[in-house]
PDB file of C-alpha atoms in Angstrom:
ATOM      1  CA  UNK A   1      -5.938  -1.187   2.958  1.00 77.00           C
ATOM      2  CA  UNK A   2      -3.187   1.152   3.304  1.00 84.00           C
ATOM      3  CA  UNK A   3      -3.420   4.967   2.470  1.00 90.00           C
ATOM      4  CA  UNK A   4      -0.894   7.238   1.807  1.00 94.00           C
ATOM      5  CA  UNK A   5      -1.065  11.030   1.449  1.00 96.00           C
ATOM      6  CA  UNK A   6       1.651  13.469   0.318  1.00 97.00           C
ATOM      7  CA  UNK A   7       1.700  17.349   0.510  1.00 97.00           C
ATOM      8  CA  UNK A   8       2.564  19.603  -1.011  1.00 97.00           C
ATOM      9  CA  UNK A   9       0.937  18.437  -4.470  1.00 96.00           C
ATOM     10  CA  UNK A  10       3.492  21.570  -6.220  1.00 97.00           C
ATOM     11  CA  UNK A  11       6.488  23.462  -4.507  1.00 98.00           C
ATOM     12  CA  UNK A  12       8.414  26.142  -6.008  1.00 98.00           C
ATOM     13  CA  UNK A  13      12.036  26.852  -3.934  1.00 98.00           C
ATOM     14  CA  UNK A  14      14.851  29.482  -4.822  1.00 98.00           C
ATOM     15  CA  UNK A  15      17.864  27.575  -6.046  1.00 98.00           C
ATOM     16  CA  UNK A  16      20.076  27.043  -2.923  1.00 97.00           C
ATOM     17  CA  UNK A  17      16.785  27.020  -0.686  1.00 97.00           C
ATOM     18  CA  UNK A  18      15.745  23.486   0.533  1.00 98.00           C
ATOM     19  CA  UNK A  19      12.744  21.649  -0.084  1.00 98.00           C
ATOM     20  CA  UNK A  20      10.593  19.071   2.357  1.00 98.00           C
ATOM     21  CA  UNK A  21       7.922  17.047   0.982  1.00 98.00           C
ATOM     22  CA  UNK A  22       5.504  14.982   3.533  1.00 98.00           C
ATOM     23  CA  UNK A  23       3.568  11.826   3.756  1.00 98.00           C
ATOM     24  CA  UNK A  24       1.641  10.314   5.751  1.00 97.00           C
ATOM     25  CA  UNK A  25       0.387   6.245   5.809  1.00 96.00           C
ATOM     26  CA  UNK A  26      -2.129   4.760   7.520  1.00 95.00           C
ATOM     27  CA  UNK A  27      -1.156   0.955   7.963  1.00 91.00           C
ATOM     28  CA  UNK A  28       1.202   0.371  11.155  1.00 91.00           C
ATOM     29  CA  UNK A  29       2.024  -2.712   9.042  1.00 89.00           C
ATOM     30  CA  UNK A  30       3.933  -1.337   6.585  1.00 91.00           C
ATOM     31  CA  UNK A  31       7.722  -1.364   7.171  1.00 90.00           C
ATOM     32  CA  UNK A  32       9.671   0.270   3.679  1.00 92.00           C
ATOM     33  CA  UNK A  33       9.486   3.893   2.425  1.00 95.00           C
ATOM     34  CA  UNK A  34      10.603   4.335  -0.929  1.00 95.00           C
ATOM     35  CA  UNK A  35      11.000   7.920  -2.930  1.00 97.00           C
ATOM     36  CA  UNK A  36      10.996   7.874  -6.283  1.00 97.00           C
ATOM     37  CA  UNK A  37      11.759  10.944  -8.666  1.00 97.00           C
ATOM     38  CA  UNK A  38      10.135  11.074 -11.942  1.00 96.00           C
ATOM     39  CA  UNK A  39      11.409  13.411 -14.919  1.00 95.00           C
ATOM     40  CA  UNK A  40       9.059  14.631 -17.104  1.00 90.00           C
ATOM     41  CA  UNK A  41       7.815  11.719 -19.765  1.00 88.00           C
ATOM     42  CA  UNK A  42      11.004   9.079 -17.870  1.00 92.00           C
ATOM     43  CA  UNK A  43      10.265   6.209 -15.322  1.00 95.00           C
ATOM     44  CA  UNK A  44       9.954   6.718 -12.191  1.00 96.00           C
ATOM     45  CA  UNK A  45      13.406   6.209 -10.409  1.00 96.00           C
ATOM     46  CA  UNK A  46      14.279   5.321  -6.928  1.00 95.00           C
ATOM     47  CA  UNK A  47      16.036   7.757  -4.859  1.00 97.00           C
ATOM     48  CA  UNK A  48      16.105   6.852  -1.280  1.00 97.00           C
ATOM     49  CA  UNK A  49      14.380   4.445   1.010  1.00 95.00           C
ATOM     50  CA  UNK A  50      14.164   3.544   4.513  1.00 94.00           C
ATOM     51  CA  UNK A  51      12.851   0.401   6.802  1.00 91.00           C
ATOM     52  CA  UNK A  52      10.604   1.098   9.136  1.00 88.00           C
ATOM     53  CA  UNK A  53      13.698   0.210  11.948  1.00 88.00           C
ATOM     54  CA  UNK A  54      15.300   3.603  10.784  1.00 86.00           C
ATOM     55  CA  UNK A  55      14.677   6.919  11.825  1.00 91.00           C
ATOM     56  CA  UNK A  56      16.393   8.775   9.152  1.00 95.00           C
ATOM     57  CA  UNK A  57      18.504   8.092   5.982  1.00 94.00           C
ATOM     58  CA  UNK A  58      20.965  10.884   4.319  1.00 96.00           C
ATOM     59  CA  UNK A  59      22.771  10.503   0.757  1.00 94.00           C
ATOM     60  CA  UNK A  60      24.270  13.509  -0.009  1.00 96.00           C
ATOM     61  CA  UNK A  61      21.849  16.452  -0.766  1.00 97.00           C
ATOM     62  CA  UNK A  62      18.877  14.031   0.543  1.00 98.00           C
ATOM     63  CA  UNK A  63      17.409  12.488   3.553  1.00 98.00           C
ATOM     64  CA  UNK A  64      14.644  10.886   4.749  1.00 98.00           C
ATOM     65  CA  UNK A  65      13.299  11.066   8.287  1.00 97.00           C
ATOM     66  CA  UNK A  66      10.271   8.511   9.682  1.00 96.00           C
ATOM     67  CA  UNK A  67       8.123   8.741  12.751  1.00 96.00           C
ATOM     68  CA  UNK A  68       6.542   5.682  12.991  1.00 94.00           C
ATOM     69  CA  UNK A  69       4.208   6.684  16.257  1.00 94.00           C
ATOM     70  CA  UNK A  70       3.369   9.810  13.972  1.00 95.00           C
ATOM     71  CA  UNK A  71       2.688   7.715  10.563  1.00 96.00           C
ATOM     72  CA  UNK A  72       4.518   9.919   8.901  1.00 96.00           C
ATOM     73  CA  UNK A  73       7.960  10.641   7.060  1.00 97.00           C
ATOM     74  CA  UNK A  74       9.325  13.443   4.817  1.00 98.00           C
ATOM     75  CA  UNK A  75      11.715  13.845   1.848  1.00 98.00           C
ATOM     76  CA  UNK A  76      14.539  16.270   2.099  1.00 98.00           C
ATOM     77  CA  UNK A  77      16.292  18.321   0.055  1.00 98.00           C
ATOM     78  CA  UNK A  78      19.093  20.944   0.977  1.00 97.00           C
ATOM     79  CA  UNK A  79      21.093  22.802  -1.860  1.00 98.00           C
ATOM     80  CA  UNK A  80      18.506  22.316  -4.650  1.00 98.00           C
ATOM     81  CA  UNK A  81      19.892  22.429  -8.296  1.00 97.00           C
ATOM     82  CA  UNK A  82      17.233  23.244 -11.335  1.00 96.00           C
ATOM     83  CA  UNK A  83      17.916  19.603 -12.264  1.00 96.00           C
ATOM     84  CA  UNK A  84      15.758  18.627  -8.852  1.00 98.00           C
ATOM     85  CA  UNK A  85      13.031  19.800 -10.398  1.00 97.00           C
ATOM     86  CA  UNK A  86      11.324  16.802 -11.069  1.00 97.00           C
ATOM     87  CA  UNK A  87       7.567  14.551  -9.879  1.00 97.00           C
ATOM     88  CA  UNK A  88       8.538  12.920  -6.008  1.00 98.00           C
ATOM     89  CA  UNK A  89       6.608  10.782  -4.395  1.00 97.00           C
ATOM     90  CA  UNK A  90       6.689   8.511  -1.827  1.00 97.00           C
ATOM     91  CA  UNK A  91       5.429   5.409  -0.961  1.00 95.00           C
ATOM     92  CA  UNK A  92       4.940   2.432   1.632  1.00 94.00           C
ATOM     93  CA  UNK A  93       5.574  -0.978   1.582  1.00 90.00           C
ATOM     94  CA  UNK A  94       4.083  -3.495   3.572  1.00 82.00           C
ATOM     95  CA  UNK A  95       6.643  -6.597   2.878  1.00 72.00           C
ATOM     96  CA  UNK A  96       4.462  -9.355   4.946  1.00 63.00           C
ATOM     97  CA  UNK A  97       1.337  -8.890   2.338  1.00 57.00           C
ATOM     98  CA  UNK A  98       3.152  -9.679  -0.779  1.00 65.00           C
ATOM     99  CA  UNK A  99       5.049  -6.764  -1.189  1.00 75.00           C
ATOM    100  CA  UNK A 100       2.352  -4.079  -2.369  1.00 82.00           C
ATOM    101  CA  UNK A 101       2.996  -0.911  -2.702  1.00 89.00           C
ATOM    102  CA  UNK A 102       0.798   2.431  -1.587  1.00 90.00           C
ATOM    103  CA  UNK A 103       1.542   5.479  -3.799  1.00 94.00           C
ATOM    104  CA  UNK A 104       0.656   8.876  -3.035  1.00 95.00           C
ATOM    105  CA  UNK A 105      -0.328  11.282  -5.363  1.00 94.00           C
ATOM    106  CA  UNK A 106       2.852  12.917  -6.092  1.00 96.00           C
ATOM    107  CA  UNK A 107       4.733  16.624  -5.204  1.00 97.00           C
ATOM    108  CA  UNK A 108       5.823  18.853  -8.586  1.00 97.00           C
ATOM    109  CA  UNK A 109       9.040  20.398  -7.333  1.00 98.00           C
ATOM    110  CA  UNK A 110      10.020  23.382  -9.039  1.00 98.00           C
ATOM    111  CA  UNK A 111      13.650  25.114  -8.397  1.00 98.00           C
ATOM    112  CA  UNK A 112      13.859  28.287  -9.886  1.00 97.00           C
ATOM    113  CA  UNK A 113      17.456  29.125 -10.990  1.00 95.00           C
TER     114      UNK A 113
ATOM    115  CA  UNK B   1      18.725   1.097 -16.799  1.00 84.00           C
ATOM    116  CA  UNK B   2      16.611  -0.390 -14.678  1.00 83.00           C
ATOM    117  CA  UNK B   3      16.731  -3.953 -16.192  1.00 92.00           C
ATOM    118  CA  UNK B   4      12.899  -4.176 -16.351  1.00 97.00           C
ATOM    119  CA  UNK B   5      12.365  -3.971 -20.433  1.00 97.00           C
ATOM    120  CA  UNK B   6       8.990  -2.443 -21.800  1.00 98.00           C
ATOM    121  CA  UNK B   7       7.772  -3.154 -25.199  1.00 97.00           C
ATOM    122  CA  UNK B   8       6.654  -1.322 -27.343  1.00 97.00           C
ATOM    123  CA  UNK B   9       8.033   1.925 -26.650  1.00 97.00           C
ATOM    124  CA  UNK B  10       5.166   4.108 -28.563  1.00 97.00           C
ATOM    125  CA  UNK B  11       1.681   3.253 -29.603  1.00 97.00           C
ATOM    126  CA  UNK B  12      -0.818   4.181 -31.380  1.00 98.00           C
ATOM    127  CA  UNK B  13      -4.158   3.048 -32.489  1.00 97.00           C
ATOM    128  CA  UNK B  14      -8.208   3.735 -32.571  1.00 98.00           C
ATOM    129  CA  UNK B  15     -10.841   3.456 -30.541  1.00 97.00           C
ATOM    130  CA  UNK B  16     -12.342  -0.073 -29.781  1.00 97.00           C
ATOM    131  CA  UNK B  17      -9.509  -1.743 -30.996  1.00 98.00           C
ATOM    132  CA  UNK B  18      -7.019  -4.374 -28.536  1.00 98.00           C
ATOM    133  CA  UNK B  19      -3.272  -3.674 -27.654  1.00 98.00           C
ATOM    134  CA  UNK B  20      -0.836  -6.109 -25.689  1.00 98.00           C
ATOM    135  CA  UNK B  21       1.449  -4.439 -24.374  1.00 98.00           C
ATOM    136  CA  UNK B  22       4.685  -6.628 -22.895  1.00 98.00           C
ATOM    137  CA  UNK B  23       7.549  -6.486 -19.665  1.00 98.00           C
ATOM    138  CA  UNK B  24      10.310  -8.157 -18.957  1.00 97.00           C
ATOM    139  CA  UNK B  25      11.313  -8.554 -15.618  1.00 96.00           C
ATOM    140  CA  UNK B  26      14.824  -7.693 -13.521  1.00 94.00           C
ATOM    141  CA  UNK B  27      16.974 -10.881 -14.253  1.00 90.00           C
ATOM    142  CA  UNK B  28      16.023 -12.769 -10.514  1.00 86.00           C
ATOM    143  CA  UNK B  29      12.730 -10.876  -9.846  1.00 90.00           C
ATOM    144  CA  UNK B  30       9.827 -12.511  -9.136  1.00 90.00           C
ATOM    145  CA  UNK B  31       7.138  -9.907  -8.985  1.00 91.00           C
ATOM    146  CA  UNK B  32       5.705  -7.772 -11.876  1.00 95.00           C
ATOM    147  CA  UNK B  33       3.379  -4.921 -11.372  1.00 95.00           C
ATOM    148  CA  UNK B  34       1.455  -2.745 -13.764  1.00 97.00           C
ATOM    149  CA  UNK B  35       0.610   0.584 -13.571  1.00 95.00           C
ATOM    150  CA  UNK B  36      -1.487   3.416 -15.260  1.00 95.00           C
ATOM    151  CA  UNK B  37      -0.088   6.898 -15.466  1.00 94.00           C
ATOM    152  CA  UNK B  38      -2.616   9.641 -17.184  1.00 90.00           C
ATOM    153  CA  UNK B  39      -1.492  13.268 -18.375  1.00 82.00           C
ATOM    154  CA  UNK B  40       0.350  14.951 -14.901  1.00 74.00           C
ATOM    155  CA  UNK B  41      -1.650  11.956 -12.620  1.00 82.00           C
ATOM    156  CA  UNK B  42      -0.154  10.079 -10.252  1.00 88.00           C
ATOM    157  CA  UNK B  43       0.738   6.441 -10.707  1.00 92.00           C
ATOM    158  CA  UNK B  44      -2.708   3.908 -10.518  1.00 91.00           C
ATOM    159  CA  UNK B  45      -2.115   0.524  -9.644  1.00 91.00           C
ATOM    160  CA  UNK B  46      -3.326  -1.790 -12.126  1.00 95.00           C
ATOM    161  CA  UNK B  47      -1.958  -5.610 -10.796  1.00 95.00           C
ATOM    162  CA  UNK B  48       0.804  -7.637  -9.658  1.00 93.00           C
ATOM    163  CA  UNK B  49       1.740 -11.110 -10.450  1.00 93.00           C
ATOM    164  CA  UNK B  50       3.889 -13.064  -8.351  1.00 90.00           C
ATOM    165  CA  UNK B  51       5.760 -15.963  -9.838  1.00 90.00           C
ATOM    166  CA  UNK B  52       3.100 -16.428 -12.231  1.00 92.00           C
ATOM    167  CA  UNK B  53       0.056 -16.049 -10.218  1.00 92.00           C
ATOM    168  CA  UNK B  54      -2.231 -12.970 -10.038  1.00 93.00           C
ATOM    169  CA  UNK B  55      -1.349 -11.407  -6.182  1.00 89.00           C
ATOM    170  CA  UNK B  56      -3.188  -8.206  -5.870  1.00 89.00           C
ATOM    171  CA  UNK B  57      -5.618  -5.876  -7.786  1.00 91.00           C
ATOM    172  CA  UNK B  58      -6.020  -2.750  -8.118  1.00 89.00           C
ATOM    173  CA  UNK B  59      -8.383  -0.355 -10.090  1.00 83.00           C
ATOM    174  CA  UNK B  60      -8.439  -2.432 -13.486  1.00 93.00           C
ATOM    175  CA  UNK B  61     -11.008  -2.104 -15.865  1.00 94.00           C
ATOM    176  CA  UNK B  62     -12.797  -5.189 -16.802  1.00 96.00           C
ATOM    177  CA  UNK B  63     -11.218  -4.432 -20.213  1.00 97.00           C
ATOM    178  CA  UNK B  64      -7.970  -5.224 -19.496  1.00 97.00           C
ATOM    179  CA  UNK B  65      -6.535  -8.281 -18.459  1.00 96.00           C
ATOM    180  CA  UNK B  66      -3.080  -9.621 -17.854  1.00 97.00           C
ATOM    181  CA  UNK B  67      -0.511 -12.245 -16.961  1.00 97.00           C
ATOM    182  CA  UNK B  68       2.179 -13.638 -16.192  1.00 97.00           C
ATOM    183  CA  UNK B  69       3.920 -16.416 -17.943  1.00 96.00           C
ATOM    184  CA  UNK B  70       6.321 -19.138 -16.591  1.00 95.00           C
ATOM    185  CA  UNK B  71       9.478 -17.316 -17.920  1.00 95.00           C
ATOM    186  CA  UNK B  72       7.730 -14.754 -15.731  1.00 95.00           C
ATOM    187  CA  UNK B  73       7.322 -12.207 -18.473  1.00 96.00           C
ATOM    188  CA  UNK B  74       4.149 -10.569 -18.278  1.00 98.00           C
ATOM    189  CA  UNK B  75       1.653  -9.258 -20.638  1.00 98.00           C
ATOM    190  CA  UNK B  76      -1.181  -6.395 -20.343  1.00 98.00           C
ATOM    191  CA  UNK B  77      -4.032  -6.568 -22.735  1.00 98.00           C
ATOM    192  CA  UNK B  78      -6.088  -3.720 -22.920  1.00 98.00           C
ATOM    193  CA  UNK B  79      -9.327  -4.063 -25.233  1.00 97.00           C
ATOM    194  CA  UNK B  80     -12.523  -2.020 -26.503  1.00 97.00           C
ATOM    195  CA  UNK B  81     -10.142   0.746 -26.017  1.00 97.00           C
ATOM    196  CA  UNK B  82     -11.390   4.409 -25.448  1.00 97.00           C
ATOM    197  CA  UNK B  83     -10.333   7.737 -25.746  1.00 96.00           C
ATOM    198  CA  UNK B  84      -9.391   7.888 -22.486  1.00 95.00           C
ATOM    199  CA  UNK B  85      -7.295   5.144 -21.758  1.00 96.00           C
ATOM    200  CA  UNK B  86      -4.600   6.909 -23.511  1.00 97.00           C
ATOM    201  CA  UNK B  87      -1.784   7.412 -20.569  1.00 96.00           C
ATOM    202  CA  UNK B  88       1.877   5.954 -20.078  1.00 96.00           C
ATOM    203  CA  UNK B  89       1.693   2.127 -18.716  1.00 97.00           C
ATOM    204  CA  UNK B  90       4.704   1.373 -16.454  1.00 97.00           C
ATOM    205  CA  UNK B  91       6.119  -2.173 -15.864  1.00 97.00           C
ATOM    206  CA  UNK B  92       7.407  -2.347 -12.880  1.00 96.00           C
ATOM    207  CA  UNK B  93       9.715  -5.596 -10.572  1.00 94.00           C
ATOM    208  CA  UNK B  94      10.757  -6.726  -7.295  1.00 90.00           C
ATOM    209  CA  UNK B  95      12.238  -9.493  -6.316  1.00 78.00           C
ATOM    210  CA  UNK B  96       9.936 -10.557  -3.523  1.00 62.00           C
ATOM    211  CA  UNK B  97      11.957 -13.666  -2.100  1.00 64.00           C
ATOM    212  CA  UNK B  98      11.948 -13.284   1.314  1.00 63.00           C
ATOM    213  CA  UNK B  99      14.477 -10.794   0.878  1.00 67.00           C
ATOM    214  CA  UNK B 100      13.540  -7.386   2.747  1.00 72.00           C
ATOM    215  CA  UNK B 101      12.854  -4.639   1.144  1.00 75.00           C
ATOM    216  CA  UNK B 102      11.735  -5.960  -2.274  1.00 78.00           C
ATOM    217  CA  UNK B 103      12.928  -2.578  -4.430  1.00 86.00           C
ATOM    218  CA  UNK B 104      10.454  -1.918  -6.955  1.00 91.00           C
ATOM    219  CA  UNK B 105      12.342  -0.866 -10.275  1.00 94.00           C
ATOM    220  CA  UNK B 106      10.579   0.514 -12.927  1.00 97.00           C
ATOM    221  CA  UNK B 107      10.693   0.007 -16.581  1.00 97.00           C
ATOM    222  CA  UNK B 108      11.011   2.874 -19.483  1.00 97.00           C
ATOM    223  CA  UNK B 109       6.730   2.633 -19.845  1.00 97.00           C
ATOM    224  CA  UNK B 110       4.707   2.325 -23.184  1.00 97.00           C
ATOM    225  CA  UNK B 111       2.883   5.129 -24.192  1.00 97.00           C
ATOM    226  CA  UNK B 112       0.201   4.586 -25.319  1.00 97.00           C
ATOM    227  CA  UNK B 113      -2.467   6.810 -27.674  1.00 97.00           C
ATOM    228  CA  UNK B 114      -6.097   6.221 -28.310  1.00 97.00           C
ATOM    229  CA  UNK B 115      -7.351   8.163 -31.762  1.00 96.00           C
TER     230      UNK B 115
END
């Protein structure tokens, strides 16, 4: 089945620095890349995403960039605010197999004010 | 909100006994997953119903059971509960219709605390 593994596992920035988590999947089946942020005790909520027909994604502050030959793709995060600080983590999707998802293990970003 | 609806909220209650724990869907979504989140872990996949059938597995006990019924509300009992099966049990939906990418949304949880 699919794998997915995410580094850092914790990452402390300066406020105003930027911050780059990374992932990497195993399965050259799956085809969606979610990010969800999760606030300390809350649900996990869904930031950004991207198909696997997309090489990167921006929304404001964030981005997300995939290299499919590479198996990989990274979260972005220029400007960080205190309230960034937060659980990421990414996943993969692999739509044509009922719509499972891979989680990895999850990055503890820390902005320092 | 996410739409996806978690009941209860908080619980509470001693080893060795049974808790159901319940999830409504996203109005429209088909697919309901659960998953286990222990003390600063990551998420664990539990299982996912599609439109009332079971649809994948993942690391759940032979404890706990679940399913989903034809309103497609789903249900997660966990029995002969230990000390260690205390965590924060999310609910989560997609709409898996064909439609690409199924979003998974994720309900509020239901924590949950073995005494």
């Amino acid at each position: 089945g699919e794998n997915v593994e995410q580094h850092p596992s914790t990452l402390s920035v300066q406020e105003g620095d930027s911050a780059v988590i990374k992932c990497t999947y195993s399965d050259s089946a799956s085809n969606y890349f979610p990010w969800y942020k999760q606030e300390l005790g809350k649900r996990p909520q869904l930031i950004i995403d991207i198909r696997s027909n997309v090489g990167e994604k921006k929304d404001q502050r964030i981005a997300v960039t995939l290299n499919k030959t590479a198996k990989h793709f990274s979260l972005h995060i220029t400007e960080t605010q205190p309230e960034d600080s937060a659980v990421y983590f990414c996943a993969a999707s692999i739509s044509s197999t009922g719509n499972q998802f891979y989680f990895g293990t999850g990055t503890s970003l820390t902005v320092i004010p | 909100d996410s739409g996806v609806t978690q009941t209860p909220k908080h619980l509470i209650t001693a080893t060795g006994q049974r808790v159901t724990l319940r999830c409504s869907p996203r109005s429209g979504d088909l697919s309901v997953y659960w998953y286990q989140q222990s003390l600063d872990q990551g998420l664990q996949f539990l299982i996912q119903y599609y439109n009332g059938e079971e649809r994948a597995k993942g690391n759940i006990l032979e404890r706990f059971s679940a399913q989903q019924f034809p309103d497609l509300h789903s249900e997660l009992n966990l029995s002969s509960l230990e000390l260690g099966d205390s965590a924060l049990y999310f609910c989560a939906s997609s709409l898996h219709k064909g439609t690409f990418p199924a979003v998974l949304h994720f309900g509020n949880g239901t924590r949950l605390t073995v005494t």
